[in-house]
């Protein structure tokens, strides 16, 4: 049984990708980073900083009026920084599309 060749994770057309020379994806597509461990970028501890440095009363009032204060009332959420970093590295600002090994993907509401 003949299997199709593996799909190349790069874009089918790269004419719109004017930043390709500086984008991390070019190293991924060339196979230079395939064995390198992903090092997530993360703030030291943003939530603890926010708790230790409360907002000014006027800021709290504005956040409550806009209903964004609920975010701070929820407390700390567990984020998958590796996943976020991986998605950031695959985001193309020229096309507003994620370039993934399986193809292109965009966010829809």
PDB file of N, CA and C in Angstrom:
ATOM      1  N   UNK A   1       0.845  -1.178   0.000  1.00  0.00           N
ATOM      2  CA  UNK A   1       0.000   0.000   0.000  1.00  0.00           C
ATOM      3  C   UNK A   1       0.892   1.244   0.000  1.00  0.00           C
ATOM      4  N   UNK A   2       0.639   2.152  -0.913  1.00  0.00           N
ATOM      5  CA  UNK A   2       1.416   3.386  -1.005  1.00  0.00           C
ATOM      6  C   UNK A   2       0.771   4.465  -0.139  1.00  0.00           C
ATOM      7  N   UNK A   3       1.601   5.077   0.684  1.00  0.00           N
ATOM      8  CA  UNK A   3       1.127   6.166   1.520  1.00  0.00           C
ATOM      9  C   UNK A   3       1.517   7.486   0.875  1.00  0.00           C
ATOM     10  N   UNK A   4       0.675   8.499   1.032  1.00  0.00           N
ATOM     11  CA  UNK A   4       1.040   9.814   0.477  1.00  0.00           C
ATOM     12  C   UNK A   4       2.226  10.379   1.249  1.00  0.00           C
ATOM     13  N   UNK A   5       2.999  11.229   0.619  1.00  0.00           N
ATOM     14  CA  UNK A   5       4.137  11.830   1.327  1.00  0.00           C
ATOM     15  C   UNK A   5       3.637  12.702   2.472  1.00  0.00           C
ATOM     16  N   UNK A   6       4.431  12.835   3.536  1.00  0.00           N
ATOM     17  CA  UNK A   6       3.984  13.675   4.659  1.00  0.00           C
ATOM     18  C   UNK A   6       3.799  15.121   4.208  1.00  0.00           C
ATOM     19  N   UNK A   7       2.808  15.759   4.795  1.00  0.00           N
ATOM     20  CA  UNK A   7       2.523  17.154   4.444  1.00  0.00           C
ATOM     21  C   UNK A   7       3.620  18.056   4.991  1.00  0.00           C
ATOM     22  N   UNK A   8       4.018  19.013   4.191  1.00  0.00           N
ATOM     23  CA  UNK A   8       5.000  20.002   4.641  1.00  0.00           C
ATOM     24  C   UNK A   8       4.280  21.007   5.524  1.00  0.00           C
ATOM     25  N   UNK A   9       4.798  21.288   6.722  1.00  0.00           N
ATOM     26  CA  UNK A   9       4.087  22.178   7.645  1.00  0.00           C
ATOM     27  C   UNK A   9       4.133  23.646   7.247  1.00  0.00           C
ATOM     28  N   UNK A  10       4.860  23.977   6.221  1.00  0.00           N
ATOM     29  CA  UNK A  10       4.956  25.368   5.794  1.00  0.00           C
ATOM     30  C   UNK A  10       3.747  25.803   4.992  1.00  0.00           C
ATOM     31  N   UNK A  11       3.664  27.089   4.686  1.00  0.00           N
ATOM     32  CA  UNK A  11       2.521  27.587   3.923  1.00  0.00           C
ATOM     33  C   UNK A  11       2.590  27.132   2.470  1.00  0.00           C
ATOM     34  N   UNK A  12       1.416  26.949   1.865  1.00  0.00           N
ATOM     35  CA  UNK A  12       1.364  26.581   0.453  1.00  0.00           C
ATOM     36  C   UNK A  12       1.816  27.754  -0.410  1.00  0.00           C
ATOM     37  N   UNK A  13       1.422  28.950  -0.046  1.00  0.00           N
ATOM     38  CA  UNK A  13       1.827  30.170  -0.739  1.00  0.00           C
ATOM     39  C   UNK A  13       2.444  31.110   0.287  1.00  0.00           C
ATOM     40  N   UNK A  14       3.631  31.595   0.037  1.00  0.00           N
ATOM     41  CA  UNK A  14       4.285  32.463   1.023  1.00  0.00           C
ATOM     42  C   UNK A  14       4.469  33.895   0.539  1.00  0.00           C
ATOM     43  N   UNK A  15       3.733  34.297  -0.479  1.00  0.00           N
ATOM     44  CA  UNK A  15       3.883  35.646  -1.010  1.00  0.00           C
ATOM     45  C   UNK A  15       3.412  36.708  -0.020  1.00  0.00           C
ATOM     46  N   UNK A  16       2.425  36.377   0.819  1.00  0.00           N
ATOM     47  CA  UNK A  16       1.913  37.337   1.791  1.00  0.00           C
ATOM     48  C   UNK A  16       2.736  37.376   3.069  1.00  0.00           C
ATOM     49  N   UNK A  17       3.575  36.389   3.268  1.00  0.00           N
ATOM     50  CA  UNK A  17       4.325  36.281   4.523  1.00  0.00           C
ATOM     51  C   UNK A  17       5.613  37.088   4.424  1.00  0.00           C
ATOM     52  N   UNK A  18       5.469  38.392   4.487  1.00  0.00           N
ATOM     53  CA  UNK A  18       6.619  39.277   4.301  1.00  0.00           C
ATOM     54  C   UNK A  18       7.591  39.223   5.479  1.00  0.00           C
ATOM     55  N   UNK A  19       7.164  38.729   6.617  1.00  0.00           N
ATOM     56  CA  UNK A  19       8.033  38.643   7.790  1.00  0.00           C
ATOM     57  C   UNK A  19       8.646  37.256   7.951  1.00  0.00           C
ATOM     58  N   UNK A  20       8.520  36.402   6.947  1.00  0.00           N
ATOM     59  CA  UNK A  20       8.959  35.015   7.062  1.00  0.00           C
ATOM     60  C   UNK A  20      10.433  34.884   7.437  1.00  0.00           C
ATOM     61  N   UNK A  21      11.272  35.732   6.914  1.00  0.00           N
ATOM     62  CA  UNK A  21      12.699  35.633   7.205  1.00  0.00           C
ATOM     63  C   UNK A  21      13.028  35.768   8.676  1.00  0.00           C
ATOM     64  N   UNK A  22      12.216  36.508   9.429  1.00  0.00           N
ATOM     65  CA  UNK A  22      12.463  36.735  10.852  1.00  0.00           C
ATOM     66  C   UNK A  22      11.564  35.894  11.752  1.00  0.00           C
ATOM     67  N   UNK A  23      10.641  35.139  11.177  1.00  0.00           N
ATOM     68  CA  UNK A  23       9.664  34.402  11.981  1.00  0.00           C
ATOM     69  C   UNK A  23      10.218  33.041  12.400  1.00  0.00           C
ATOM     70  N   UNK A  24       9.922  32.649  13.633  1.00  0.00           N
ATOM     71  CA  UNK A  24      10.414  31.380  14.170  1.00  0.00           C
ATOM     72  C   UNK A  24       9.951  30.182  13.344  1.00  0.00           C
ATOM     73  N   UNK A  25       8.803  30.311  12.702  1.00  0.00           N
ATOM     74  CA  UNK A  25       8.275  29.190  11.930  1.00  0.00           C
ATOM     75  C   UNK A  25       9.206  28.771  10.801  1.00  0.00           C
ATOM     76  N   UNK A  26      10.003  29.704  10.285  1.00  0.00           N
ATOM     77  CA  UNK A  26      10.927  29.322   9.207  1.00  0.00           C
ATOM     78  C   UNK A  26      11.947  28.296   9.701  1.00  0.00           C
ATOM     79  N   UNK A  27      12.367  28.392  10.947  1.00  0.00           N
ATOM     80  CA  UNK A  27      13.293  27.403  11.513  1.00  0.00           C
ATOM     81  C   UNK A  27      12.590  26.070  11.738  1.00  0.00           C
ATOM     82  N   UNK A  28      11.319  26.135  12.172  1.00  0.00           N
ATOM     83  CA  UNK A  28      10.545  24.919  12.387  1.00  0.00           C
ATOM     84  C   UNK A  28      10.348  24.200  11.060  1.00  0.00           C
ATOM     85  N   UNK A  29       9.965  24.941  10.023  1.00  0.00           N
ATOM     86  CA  UNK A  29       9.698  24.349   8.725  1.00  0.00           C
ATOM     87  C   UNK A  29      10.954  23.783   8.091  1.00  0.00           C
ATOM     88  N   UNK A  30      12.107  24.376   8.386  1.00  0.00           N
ATOM     89  CA  UNK A  30      13.365  23.872   7.839  1.00  0.00           C
ATOM     90  C   UNK A  30      13.920  22.702   8.649  1.00  0.00           C
ATOM     91  N   UNK A  31      13.231  22.332   9.730  1.00  0.00           N
ATOM     92  CA  UNK A  31      13.643  21.196  10.547  1.00  0.00           C
ATOM     93  C   UNK A  31      14.757  21.513  11.525  1.00  0.00           C
ATOM     94  N   UNK A  32      15.077  22.775  11.732  1.00  0.00           N
ATOM     95  CA  UNK A  32      16.174  23.144  12.629  1.00  0.00           C
ATOM     96  C   UNK A  32      15.771  23.084  14.100  1.00  0.00           C
ATOM     97  N   UNK A  33      14.481  23.172  14.404  1.00  0.00           N
ATOM     98  CA  UNK A  33      14.044  23.192  15.801  1.00  0.00           C
ATOM     99  C   UNK A  33      13.224  21.963  16.173  1.00  0.00           C
ATOM    100  N   UNK A  34      13.235  20.935  15.344  1.00  0.00           N
ATOM    101  CA  UNK A  34      12.361  19.790  15.591  1.00  0.00           C
ATOM    102  C   UNK A  34      12.712  19.040  16.868  1.00  0.00           C
ATOM    103  N   UNK A  35      13.961  19.004  17.251  1.00  0.00           N
ATOM    104  CA  UNK A  35      14.356  18.258  18.447  1.00  0.00           C
ATOM    105  C   UNK A  35      14.595  19.174  19.651  1.00  0.00           C
ATOM    106  N   UNK A  36      14.458  20.475  19.461  1.00  0.00           N
ATOM    107  CA  UNK A  36      14.703  21.424  20.539  1.00  0.00           C
ATOM    108  C   UNK A  36      13.478  21.523  21.446  1.00  0.00           C
ATOM    109  N   UNK A  37      13.703  21.508  22.744  1.00  0.00           N
ATOM    110  CA  UNK A  37      12.599  21.607  23.699  1.00  0.00           C
ATOM    111  C   UNK A  37      11.993  23.003  23.647  1.00  0.00           C
ATOM    112  N   UNK A  38      10.685  23.062  23.774  1.00  0.00           N
ATOM    113  CA  UNK A  38       9.991  24.333  23.786  1.00  0.00           C
ATOM    114  C   UNK A  38      10.143  24.967  25.162  1.00  0.00           C
ATOM    115  N   UNK A  39      10.644  26.184  25.220  1.00  0.00           N
ATOM    116  CA  UNK A  39      10.820  26.909  26.475  1.00  0.00           C
ATOM    117  C   UNK A  39       9.735  27.978  26.572  1.00  0.00           C
ATOM    118  N   UNK A  40       8.714  27.764  27.385  1.00  0.00           N
ATOM    119  CA  UNK A  40       7.627  28.738  27.457  1.00  0.00           C
ATOM    120  C   UNK A  40       8.073  30.036  28.119  1.00  0.00           C
ATOM    121  N   UNK A  41       7.516  31.124  27.629  1.00  0.00           N
ATOM    122  CA  UNK A  41       7.738  32.420  28.258  1.00  0.00           C
ATOM    123  C   UNK A  41       6.619  32.625  29.262  1.00  0.00           C
ATOM    124  N   UNK A  42       6.942  33.090  30.443  1.00  0.00           N
ATOM    125  CA  UNK A  42       5.903  33.289  31.447  1.00  0.00           C
ATOM    126  C   UNK A  42       6.306  34.408  32.399  1.00  0.00           C
ATOM    127  N   UNK A  43       5.303  35.145  32.899  1.00  0.00           N
ATOM    128  CA  UNK A  43       5.616  36.146  33.909  1.00  0.00           C
ATOM    129  C   UNK A  43       5.984  35.436  35.206  1.00  0.00           C
ATOM    130  N   UNK A  44       6.782  36.088  36.032  1.00  0.00           N
ATOM    131  CA  UNK A  44       7.193  35.453  37.289  1.00  0.00           C
ATOM    132  C   UNK A  44       5.977  35.007  38.077  1.00  0.00           C
ATOM    133  N   UNK A  45       5.135  35.919  38.438  1.00  0.00           N
ATOM    134  CA  UNK A  45       3.850  35.575  39.029  1.00  0.00           C
ATOM    135  C   UNK A  45       2.986  36.819  39.035  1.00  0.00           C
ATOM    136  N   UNK A  46       2.330  37.032  37.939  1.00  0.00           N
ATOM    137  CA  UNK A  46       1.535  38.231  37.748  1.00  0.00           C
ATOM    138  C   UNK A  46       0.402  38.328  38.756  1.00  0.00           C
ATOM    139  N   UNK A  47      -0.255  37.196  39.045  1.00  0.00           N
ATOM    140  CA  UNK A  47      -1.390  37.245  39.961  1.00  0.00           C
ATOM    141  C   UNK A  47      -0.969  37.685  41.357  1.00  0.00           C
ATOM    142  N   UNK A  48       0.149  37.170  41.851  1.00  0.00           N
ATOM    143  CA  UNK A  48       0.619  37.587  43.177  1.00  0.00           C
ATOM    144  C   UNK A  48       0.951  39.074  43.186  1.00  0.00           C
ATOM    145  N   UNK A  49       1.509  39.581  42.085  1.00  0.00           N
ATOM    146  CA  UNK A  49       1.811  41.010  41.992  1.00  0.00           C
ATOM    147  C   UNK A  49       0.525  41.824  42.080  1.00  0.00           C
ATOM    148  N   UNK A  50      -0.510  41.390  41.379  1.00  0.00           N
ATOM    149  CA  UNK A  50      -1.778  42.113  41.396  1.00  0.00           C
ATOM    150  C   UNK A  50      -2.389  42.101  42.793  1.00  0.00           C
ATOM    151  N   UNK A  51      -2.315  40.958  43.485  1.00  0.00           N
ATOM    152  CA  UNK A  51      -2.875  40.860  44.840  1.00  0.00           C
ATOM    153  C   UNK A  51      -2.104  41.762  45.807  1.00  0.00           C
ATOM    154  N   UNK A  52      -0.788  41.831  45.665  1.00  0.00           N
ATOM    155  CA  UNK A  52       0.044  42.640  46.566  1.00  0.00           C
ATOM    156  C   UNK A  52      -0.049  44.136  46.273  1.00  0.00           C
ATOM    157  N   UNK A  53      -0.460  44.503  45.058  1.00  0.00           N
ATOM    158  CA  UNK A  53      -0.552  45.907  44.664  1.00  0.00           C
ATOM    159  C   UNK A  53      -1.994  46.181  44.204  1.00  0.00           C
ATOM    160  N   UNK A  54      -2.898  46.429  45.144  1.00  0.00           N
ATOM    161  CA  UNK A  54      -4.303  46.611  44.769  1.00  0.00           C
ATOM    162  C   UNK A  54      -4.500  47.826  43.860  1.00  0.00           C
ATOM    163  N   UNK A  55      -5.556  47.743  43.061  1.00  0.00           N
ATOM    164  CA  UNK A  55      -5.883  48.833  42.148  1.00  0.00           C
ATOM    165  C   UNK A  55      -6.386  50.047  42.913  1.00  0.00           C
ATOM    166  N   UNK A  56      -6.193  51.203  42.326  1.00  0.00           N
ATOM    167  CA  UNK A  56      -6.735  52.446  42.871  1.00  0.00           C
ATOM    168  C   UNK A  56      -8.264  52.358  42.807  1.00  0.00           C
ATOM    169  N   UNK A  57      -8.952  53.034  43.725  1.00  0.00           N
ATOM    170  CA  UNK A  57     -10.420  52.966  43.813  1.00  0.00           C
ATOM    171  C   UNK A  57     -11.087  53.411  42.511  1.00  0.00           C
ATOM    172  N   UNK A  58     -10.517  54.390  41.827  1.00  0.00           N
ATOM    173  CA  UNK A  58     -11.111  54.844  40.559  1.00  0.00           C
ATOM    174  C   UNK A  58     -10.976  53.780  39.477  1.00  0.00           C
ATOM    175  N   UNK A  59      -9.866  53.036  39.492  1.00  0.00           N
ATOM    176  CA  UNK A  59      -9.677  51.957  38.523  1.00  0.00           C
ATOM    177  C   UNK A  59     -10.674  50.839  38.801  1.00  0.00           C
ATOM    178  N   UNK A  60     -10.841  50.499  40.089  1.00  0.00           N
ATOM    179  CA  UNK A  60     -11.809  49.462  40.463  1.00  0.00           C
ATOM    180  C   UNK A  60     -13.207  49.879  40.025  1.00  0.00           C
ATOM    181  N   UNK A  61     -13.570  51.135  40.251  1.00  0.00           N
ATOM    182  CA  UNK A  61     -14.896  51.618  39.859  1.00  0.00           C
ATOM    183  C   UNK A  61     -15.093  51.488  38.351  1.00  0.00           C
ATOM    184  N   UNK A  62     -14.096  51.846  37.575  1.00  0.00           N
ATOM    185  CA  UNK A  62     -14.211  51.756  36.114  1.00  0.00           C
ATOM    186  C   UNK A  62     -14.316  50.297  35.664  1.00  0.00           C
ATOM    187  N   UNK A  63     -13.535  49.420  36.287  1.00  0.00           N
ATOM    188  CA  UNK A  63     -13.597  48.000  35.944  1.00  0.00           C
ATOM    189  C   UNK A  63     -14.967  47.410  36.295  1.00  0.00           C
ATOM    190  N   UNK A  64     -15.549  47.860  37.396  1.00  0.00           N
ATOM    191  CA  UNK A  64     -16.877  47.376  37.780  1.00  0.00           C
ATOM    192  C   UNK A  64     -17.947  47.864  36.811  1.00  0.00           C
ATOM    193  N   UNK A  65     -17.839  49.114  36.374  1.00  0.00           N
ATOM    194  CA  UNK A  65     -18.806  49.664  35.425  1.00  0.00           C
ATOM    195  C   UNK A  65     -18.755  48.884  34.107  1.00  0.00           C
ATOM    196  N   UNK A  66     -17.582  48.499  33.678  1.00  0.00           N
ATOM    197  CA  UNK A  66     -17.427  47.788  32.402  1.00  0.00           C
ATOM    198  C   UNK A  66     -17.549  46.273  32.560  1.00  0.00           C
ATOM    199  N   UNK A  67     -17.789  45.806  33.778  1.00  0.00           N
ATOM    200  CA  UNK A  67     -17.948  44.370  34.096  1.00  0.00           C
ATOM    201  C   UNK A  67     -16.666  43.561  33.949  1.00  0.00           C
ATOM    202  N   UNK A  68     -15.526  44.215  33.858  1.00  0.00           N
ATOM    203  CA  UNK A  68     -14.259  43.497  33.786  1.00  0.00           C
ATOM    204  C   UNK A  68     -13.708  43.140  35.164  1.00  0.00           C
ATOM    205  N   UNK A  69     -14.253  43.724  36.215  1.00  0.00           N
ATOM    206  CA  UNK A  69     -13.750  43.440  37.559  1.00  0.00           C
ATOM    207  C   UNK A  69     -14.007  41.997  37.962  1.00  0.00           C
ATOM    208  N   UNK A  70     -14.988  41.367  37.334  1.00  0.00           N
ATOM    209  CA  UNK A  70     -15.299  39.964  37.606  1.00  0.00           C
ATOM    210  C   UNK A  70     -14.085  39.077  37.362  1.00  0.00           C
ATOM    211  N   UNK A  71     -13.269  39.435  36.414  1.00  0.00           N
ATOM    212  CA  UNK A  71     -12.053  38.664  36.121  1.00  0.00           C
ATOM    213  C   UNK A  71     -11.167  38.588  37.357  1.00  0.00           C
ATOM    214  N   UNK A  72     -11.024  39.695  38.078  1.00  0.00           N
ATOM    215  CA  UNK A  72     -10.188  39.708  39.270  1.00  0.00           C
ATOM    216  C   UNK A  72     -10.868  39.015  40.439  1.00  0.00           C
ATOM    217  N   UNK A  73     -12.190  39.030  40.460  1.00  0.00           N
ATOM    218  CA  UNK A  73     -12.918  38.340  41.512  1.00  0.00           C
ATOM    219  C   UNK A  73     -12.819  36.815  41.350  1.00  0.00           C
ATOM    220  N   UNK A  74     -12.655  36.350  40.119  1.00  0.00           N
ATOM    221  CA  UNK A  74     -12.525  34.911  39.881  1.00  0.00           C
ATOM    222  C   UNK A  74     -11.255  34.345  40.501  1.00  0.00           C
ATOM    223  N   UNK A  75     -10.225  35.151  40.550  1.00  0.00           N
ATOM    224  CA  UNK A  75      -8.956  34.685  41.102  1.00  0.00           C
ATOM    225  C   UNK A  75      -8.046  34.117  40.031  1.00  0.00           C
ATOM    226  N   UNK A  76      -7.045  33.467  40.492  1.00  0.00           N
ATOM    227  CA  UNK A  76      -6.001  32.956  39.607  1.00  0.00           C
ATOM    228  C   UNK A  76      -6.509  31.761  38.799  1.00  0.00           C
ATOM    229  N   UNK A  77      -6.196  31.776  37.502  1.00  0.00           N
ATOM    230  CA  UNK A  77      -6.548  30.657  36.628  1.00  0.00           C
ATOM    231  C   UNK A  77      -5.272  29.941  36.212  1.00  0.00           C
ATOM    232  N   UNK A  78      -5.367  28.653  36.020  1.00  0.00           N
ATOM    233  CA  UNK A  78      -4.231  27.867  35.563  1.00  0.00           C
ATOM    234  C   UNK A  78      -4.149  27.972  34.046  1.00  0.00           C
ATOM    235  N   UNK A  79      -3.057  28.491  33.550  1.00  0.00           N
ATOM    236  CA  UNK A  79      -2.863  28.636  32.111  1.00  0.00           C
ATOM    237  C   UNK A  79      -1.806  27.653  31.627  1.00  0.00           C
ATOM    238  N   UNK A  80      -1.975  27.171  30.430  1.00  0.00           N
ATOM    239  CA  UNK A  80      -0.997  26.280  29.811  1.00  0.00           C
ATOM    240  C   UNK A  80      -0.046  27.144  28.988  1.00  0.00           C
ATOM    241  N   UNK A  81       1.038  27.600  29.642  1.00  0.00           N
ATOM    242  CA  UNK A  81       1.969  28.524  28.998  1.00  0.00           C
ATOM    243  C   UNK A  81       2.662  27.898  27.799  1.00  0.00           C
ATOM    244  N   UNK A  82       2.904  26.614  27.833  1.00  0.00           N
ATOM    245  CA  UNK A  82       3.534  25.957  26.685  1.00  0.00           C
ATOM    246  C   UNK A  82       2.616  26.014  25.471  1.00  0.00           C
ATOM    247  N   UNK A  83       1.340  25.773  25.692  1.00  0.00           N
ATOM    248  CA  UNK A  83       0.382  25.837  24.592  1.00  0.00           C
ATOM    249  C   UNK A  83       0.271  27.259  24.061  1.00  0.00           C
ATOM    250  N   UNK A  84       0.198  28.234  24.949  1.00  0.00           N
ATOM    251  CA  UNK A  84       0.097  29.629  24.522  1.00  0.00           C
ATOM    252  C   UNK A  84       1.332  30.026  23.725  1.00  0.00           C
ATOM    253  N   UNK A  85       2.514  29.671  24.205  1.00  0.00           N
ATOM    254  CA  UNK A  85       3.750  29.990  23.496  1.00  0.00           C
ATOM    255  C   UNK A  85       3.789  29.317  22.136  1.00  0.00           C
ATOM    256  N   UNK A  86       3.383  28.061  22.081  1.00  0.00           N
ATOM    257  CA  UNK A  86       3.382  27.343  20.800  1.00  0.00           C
ATOM    258  C   UNK A  86       2.439  28.018  19.807  1.00  0.00           C
ATOM    259  N   UNK A  87       1.282  28.464  20.287  1.00  0.00           N
ATOM    260  CA  UNK A  87       0.344  29.124  19.384  1.00  0.00           C
ATOM    261  C   UNK A  87       0.861  30.493  18.943  1.00  0.00           C
ATOM    262  N   UNK A  88       1.495  31.231  19.850  1.00  0.00           N
ATOM    263  CA  UNK A  88       2.064  32.534  19.486  1.00  0.00           C
ATOM    264  C   UNK A  88       3.127  32.375  18.405  1.00  0.00           C
ATOM    265  N   UNK A  89       3.938  31.330  18.526  1.00  0.00           N
ATOM    266  CA  UNK A  89       4.992  31.119  17.548  1.00  0.00           C
ATOM    267  C   UNK A  89       4.458  30.705  16.180  1.00  0.00           C
ATOM    268  N   UNK A  90       3.245  30.233  16.132  1.00  0.00           N
ATOM    269  CA  UNK A  90       2.655  29.799  14.865  1.00  0.00           C
ATOM    270  C   UNK A  90       1.687  30.825  14.276  1.00  0.00           C
ATOM    271  N   UNK A  91       1.510  31.958  14.957  1.00  0.00           N
ATOM    272  CA  UNK A  91       0.616  33.019  14.495  1.00  0.00           C
ATOM    273  C   UNK A  91       1.311  33.854  13.433  1.00  0.00           C
ATOM    274  N   UNK A  92       0.601  34.146  12.363  1.00  0.00           N
ATOM    275  CA  UNK A  92       1.142  34.963  11.289  1.00  0.00           C
ATOM    276  C   UNK A  92       0.414  36.299  11.283  1.00  0.00           C
ATOM    277  N   UNK A  93       1.069  37.407  11.659  1.00  0.00           N
ATOM    278  CA  UNK A  93       0.390  38.701  11.707  1.00  0.00           C
ATOM    279  C   UNK A  93      -0.029  39.202  10.329  1.00  0.00           C
ATOM    280  N   UNK A  94       0.640  38.744   9.277  1.00  0.00           N
ATOM    281  CA  UNK A  94       0.281  39.225   7.946  1.00  0.00           C
ATOM    282  C   UNK A  94      -1.086  38.710   7.509  1.00  0.00           C
ATOM    283  N   UNK A  95      -1.411  37.481   7.870  1.00  0.00           N
ATOM    284  CA  UNK A  95      -2.653  36.855   7.407  1.00  0.00           C
ATOM    285  C   UNK A  95      -3.663  36.616   8.524  1.00  0.00           C
ATOM    286  N   UNK A  96      -3.257  36.825   9.781  1.00  0.00           N
ATOM    287  CA  UNK A  96      -4.105  36.567  10.949  1.00  0.00           C
ATOM    288  C   UNK A  96      -4.563  35.104  10.978  1.00  0.00           C
ATOM    289  N   UNK A  97      -3.611  34.209  10.738  1.00  0.00           N
ATOM    290  CA  UNK A  97      -3.881  32.779  10.676  1.00  0.00           C
ATOM    291  C   UNK A  97      -2.784  32.046  11.441  1.00  0.00           C
ATOM    292  N   UNK A  98      -3.168  30.943  12.102  1.00  0.00           N
ATOM    293  CA  UNK A  98      -2.196  30.046  12.708  1.00  0.00           C
ATOM    294  C   UNK A  98      -1.746  29.065  11.633  1.00  0.00           C
ATOM    295  N   UNK A  99      -0.424  28.877  11.520  1.00  0.00           N
ATOM    296  CA  UNK A  99       0.117  27.873  10.605  1.00  0.00           C
ATOM    297  C   UNK A  99       0.535  26.674  11.435  1.00  0.00           C
ATOM    298  N   UNK A 100      -0.209  25.583  11.290  1.00  0.00           N
ATOM    299  CA  UNK A 100      -0.003  24.373  12.077  1.00  0.00           C
ATOM    300  C   UNK A 100       0.477  23.247  11.173  1.00  0.00           C
ATOM    301  N   UNK A 101       1.056  22.191  11.753  1.00  0.00           N
ATOM    302  CA  UNK A 101       1.507  21.068  10.931  1.00  0.00           C
ATOM    303  C   UNK A 101       0.396  20.442  10.080  1.00  0.00           C
ATOM    304  N   UNK A 102      -0.850  20.566  10.541  1.00  0.00           N
ATOM    305  CA  UNK A 102      -1.966  19.991   9.791  1.00  0.00           C
ATOM    306  C   UNK A 102      -2.548  20.966   8.771  1.00  0.00           C
ATOM    307  N   UNK A 103      -2.105  22.201   8.781  1.00  0.00           N
ATOM    308  CA  UNK A 103      -2.605  23.216   7.839  1.00  0.00           C
ATOM    309  C   UNK A 103      -2.856  24.527   8.544  1.00  0.00           C
ATOM    310  N   UNK A 104      -3.563  25.414   7.860  1.00  0.00           N
ATOM    311  CA  UNK A 104      -3.838  26.729   8.398  1.00  0.00           C
ATOM    312  C   UNK A 104      -5.133  26.693   9.218  1.00  0.00           C
ATOM    313  N   UNK A 105      -5.177  27.513  10.281  1.00  0.00           N
ATOM    314  CA  UNK A 105      -6.370  27.598  11.123  1.00  0.00           C
ATOM    315  C   UNK A 105      -6.564  29.050  11.541  1.00  0.00           C
ATOM    316  N   UNK A 106      -7.801  29.461  11.623  1.00  0.00           N
ATOM    317  CA  UNK A 106      -8.107  30.810  12.066  1.00  0.00           C
ATOM    318  C   UNK A 106      -9.115  30.741  13.206  1.00  0.00           C
ATOM    319  N   UNK A 107      -9.273  31.834  13.903  1.00  0.00           N
ATOM    320  CA  UNK A 107     -10.206  31.903  15.018  1.00  0.00           C
ATOM    321  C   UNK A 107     -11.512  32.507  14.522  1.00  0.00           C
ATOM    322  N   UNK A 108     -12.607  31.845  14.828  1.00  0.00           N
ATOM    323  CA  UNK A 108     -13.925  32.371  14.496  1.00  0.00           C
ATOM    324  C   UNK A 108     -14.765  32.417  15.762  1.00  0.00           C
ATOM    325  N   UNK A 109     -15.637  33.376  15.824  1.00  0.00           N
ATOM    326  CA  UNK A 109     -16.509  33.511  16.986  1.00  0.00           C
ATOM    327  C   UNK A 109     -17.816  32.805  16.745  1.00  0.00           C
TER     328      UNK A 109
END
